[in-house]
Each structure stands twice: as C-alpha cells, then as structure tokens.
Amino acid sequence: VRLLQLNKICNKYGITLIQPTELTYSNGWFSGFFDSDGSVYLNLASAQVYITAAQKNKFILDLLPTLYGGSVYTQKESFKWVVYKKSEIVNLLEYFKICPSRSAKNNRILAIKKFHELRGLKAHLQTNNSILGKAWKKFLLR
C-alpha cells in the first residue's frame, strides 16, 4: 500500500521509483521492525519463551517464517508471527548477533541464552530453596 502511494508521488514529480531489494536473513530491516512491533516473553505455566510480532497487514509477516522460522496466526483483527521452537529461537539469537536490537528489548533477547541453560538444568521445576531454584527465581526477577 505504501509503495503504491510512494510511486504515485514519484510519478507526479517525475522521480523514478527504486524498487526495494528482496529481504534476506542478514538484512537489518528485521531488527528495526522487531524493535518497533516485536516482543519477547516467557510463559511461566509452560516455561517456554516466545518471540512475536504483530501487524494489521499480513503481507509483512508472511515473509518472516521463510527467513526466521515460526508461524503466522490470525488474531482478532490483526495477525501475529510467533516463534517458540528452541532451534528457531537459537537461529534468531544468531541473527541478533549480526543485527542487534537497539531498544530495551535487547535485554530480553540476551537473557534467552540464560533461560535455555536454566531450563536445560530443570531449574524451573526445583524448589525455591535449592541452588537451581534460587537461580531460576533470580533469573525471573531480572
């Protein structure tokens, strides 16, 4: 929609529109998109981490599963891209090493590695007084 609008303005002023390049895995666009429309959250009931992005326009989200994994779902009057599989999360962490987030969301992205370490040790299932239970509680407070 925006590209069509831009093309009309360019035609009016005699400017040649340069078409956008195809989105690739290492393109920094996704990092900026994630900073504005993305989220990282932890579901305590399942001890699962999710990386998501929501949009009213499904077209933008349809590109993401091919490059970064995950799936696009319909959510009320909008669409949501969700990644929750560990292999896909790890792939996204590699992406964010190349093109880091510039917002406060970067703190959550950086915490995902620690989450996987603690979950691998089953710290989320330990009692609060155990060493692993205390480490899990400290992680959640951060």
Short mmCIF file of C-alpha atoms in Angstrom, two decimals:
data_model
loop_
_atom_site.label_atom_id
_atom_site.label_comp_id
_atom_site.label_asym_id
_atom_site.label_seq_id
_atom_site.Cartn_x
_atom_site.Cartn_y
_atom_site.Cartn_z
CA VAL A 1 0.00 0.00 0.00
CA ARG A 2 2.73 2.46 0.97
CA LEU A 3 4.81 1.56 -2.07
CA LEU A 4 1.87 2.33 -4.36
CA GLN A 5 1.40 5.68 -2.63
CA LEU A 6 5.10 6.46 -2.96
CA ASN A 7 5.01 5.51 -6.65
CA LYS A 8 2.12 7.96 -7.29
CA ILE A 9 4.08 10.79 -5.65
CA CYS A 10 7.24 9.89 -7.59
CA ASN A 11 5.29 9.85 -10.88
CA LYS A 12 3.77 13.25 -10.08
CA TYR A 13 7.21 14.80 -9.61
CA GLY A 14 8.99 12.83 -12.36
CA ILE A 15 11.12 10.78 -9.99
CA THR A 16 11.98 7.19 -10.83
CA LEU A 17 10.97 4.85 -8.02
CA ILE A 18 13.71 2.47 -6.97
CA GLN A 19 12.16 -0.88 -6.08
CA PRO A 20 13.12 -2.33 -2.70
CA THR A 21 15.57 -5.22 -2.61
CA GLU A 22 14.39 -8.65 -1.52
CA LEU A 23 14.52 -9.30 2.21
CA THR A 24 17.35 -11.62 3.26
CA TYR A 25 18.24 -13.29 6.56
CA SER A 26 21.03 -10.84 7.43
CA ASN A 27 19.09 -7.71 6.44
CA GLY A 28 18.96 -5.16 9.30
CA TRP A 29 15.32 -4.33 8.46
CA PHE A 30 14.04 -7.12 10.68
CA SER A 31 15.91 -5.81 13.72
CA GLY A 32 14.26 -2.40 13.37
CA PHE A 33 10.88 -3.99 12.69
CA PHE A 34 11.27 -6.13 15.80
CA ASP A 35 12.26 -3.09 17.90
CA SER A 36 9.02 -1.39 16.96
CA ASP A 37 6.50 -4.25 16.68
CA GLY A 38 8.12 -7.29 18.31
CA SER A 39 8.04 -8.85 21.76
CA VAL A 40 9.92 -11.43 23.80
CA TYR A 41 8.04 -13.05 26.61
CA LEU A 42 8.12 -16.05 28.90
CA ASN A 43 5.08 -18.21 29.61
CA LEU A 44 5.61 -19.30 33.21
CA ALA A 45 3.00 -22.08 33.00
CA SER A 46 4.90 -23.87 30.23
CA ALA A 47 8.35 -22.37 30.96
CA GLN A 48 8.54 -21.54 27.25
CA VAL A 49 10.00 -18.42 25.64
CA TYR A 50 8.21 -16.78 22.70
CA ILE A 51 9.36 -14.19 20.18
CA THR A 52 6.47 -12.47 18.42
CA ALA A 53 5.50 -9.59 16.17
CA ALA A 54 2.01 -8.31 15.38
CA GLN A 55 0.68 -6.36 12.40
CA LYS A 56 -2.64 -5.45 10.81
CA ASN A 57 -1.15 -6.27 7.40
CA LYS A 58 -0.38 -9.99 6.98
CA PHE A 59 1.81 -9.34 3.92
CA ILE A 60 4.69 -8.06 6.06
CA LEU A 61 4.57 -11.07 8.38
CA ASP A 62 4.31 -13.65 5.58
CA LEU A 63 7.99 -13.09 4.74
CA LEU A 64 9.23 -13.95 8.23
CA PRO A 65 8.61 -17.73 8.55
CA THR A 66 10.75 -18.49 5.49
CA LEU A 67 13.71 -16.49 6.79
CA TYR A 68 13.43 -16.76 10.58
CA GLY A 69 11.06 -19.65 11.27
CA GLY A 70 7.84 -19.56 13.24
CA SER A 71 4.27 -19.24 12.01
CA VAL A 72 1.75 -16.50 11.28
CA TYR A 73 -1.63 -16.68 13.00
CA THR A 74 -4.82 -14.66 12.78
CA GLN A 75 -5.51 -12.79 16.00
CA LYS A 76 -8.82 -10.91 16.20
CA GLU A 77 -8.41 -8.01 13.75
CA SER A 78 -4.67 -8.45 13.20
CA PHE A 79 -2.01 -11.07 12.53
CA LYS A 80 0.75 -12.42 14.75
CA TRP A 81 4.07 -14.06 13.91
CA VAL A 82 5.23 -16.43 16.67
CA VAL A 83 8.49 -18.34 17.19
CA TYR A 84 8.76 -20.76 20.11
CA LYS A 85 10.79 -23.80 18.95
CA LYS A 86 14.23 -23.80 20.52
CA SER A 87 16.04 -24.31 17.18
CA GLU A 88 14.24 -21.31 15.67
CA ILE A 89 14.88 -19.19 18.75
CA VAL A 90 18.60 -20.05 18.57
CA ASN A 91 18.56 -19.09 14.87
CA LEU A 92 17.07 -15.70 15.80
CA LEU A 93 19.71 -15.22 18.50
CA GLU A 94 22.36 -15.68 15.79
CA TYR A 95 20.57 -13.09 13.67
CA PHE A 96 20.55 -10.59 16.55
CA LYS A 97 24.33 -11.05 16.88
CA ILE A 98 24.64 -9.81 13.27
CA CYS A 99 21.94 -7.11 13.51
CA PRO A 100 21.41 -6.29 17.19
CA SER A 101 18.26 -4.81 18.61
CA ARG A 102 18.72 -1.14 19.55
CA SER A 103 15.83 -0.96 22.02
CA ALA A 104 15.36 -2.19 25.57
CA LYS A 105 14.12 -5.46 24.03
CA ASN A 106 17.78 -6.35 23.53
CA ASN A 107 18.00 -7.14 27.28
CA ARG A 108 15.34 -9.82 26.87
CA ILE A 109 17.00 -11.19 23.74
CA LEU A 110 20.29 -11.51 25.60
CA ALA A 111 18.53 -13.28 28.51
CA ILE A 112 17.23 -16.10 26.28
CA LYS A 113 20.56 -17.96 26.37
CA LYS A 114 20.48 -18.00 30.19
CA PHE A 115 16.84 -19.13 30.06
CA HIS A 116 17.79 -22.13 27.90
CA GLU A 117 20.67 -23.00 30.24
CA LEU A 118 18.45 -22.92 33.33
CA ARG A 119 15.61 -24.76 31.64
CA GLY A 120 18.06 -27.44 30.47
CA LEU A 121 19.02 -27.92 34.13
CA LYS A 122 15.29 -28.04 35.00
CA ALA A 123 15.74 -25.08 37.36
CA HIS A 124 12.11 -24.08 36.75
CA LEU A 125 10.99 -27.33 38.42
CA GLN A 126 13.19 -27.03 41.53
CA THR A 127 12.16 -25.83 44.97
CA ASN A 128 12.78 -22.19 45.83
CA ASN A 129 15.39 -23.11 48.46
CA SER A 130 17.58 -25.21 46.16
CA ILE A 131 20.53 -23.68 44.31
CA LEU A 132 18.84 -24.12 40.94
CA GLY A 133 15.53 -22.84 42.31
CA LYS A 134 17.26 -19.70 43.58
CA ALA A 135 18.99 -19.23 40.22
CA TRP A 136 15.60 -19.55 38.45
CA LYS A 137 13.99 -17.06 40.83
CA LYS A 138 16.87 -14.61 40.33
CA PHE A 139 16.53 -15.01 36.54
CA LEU A 140 12.80 -14.24 36.70
CA LEU A 141 13.41 -11.12 38.79
CA ARG A 142 15.91 -9.84 36.19
#
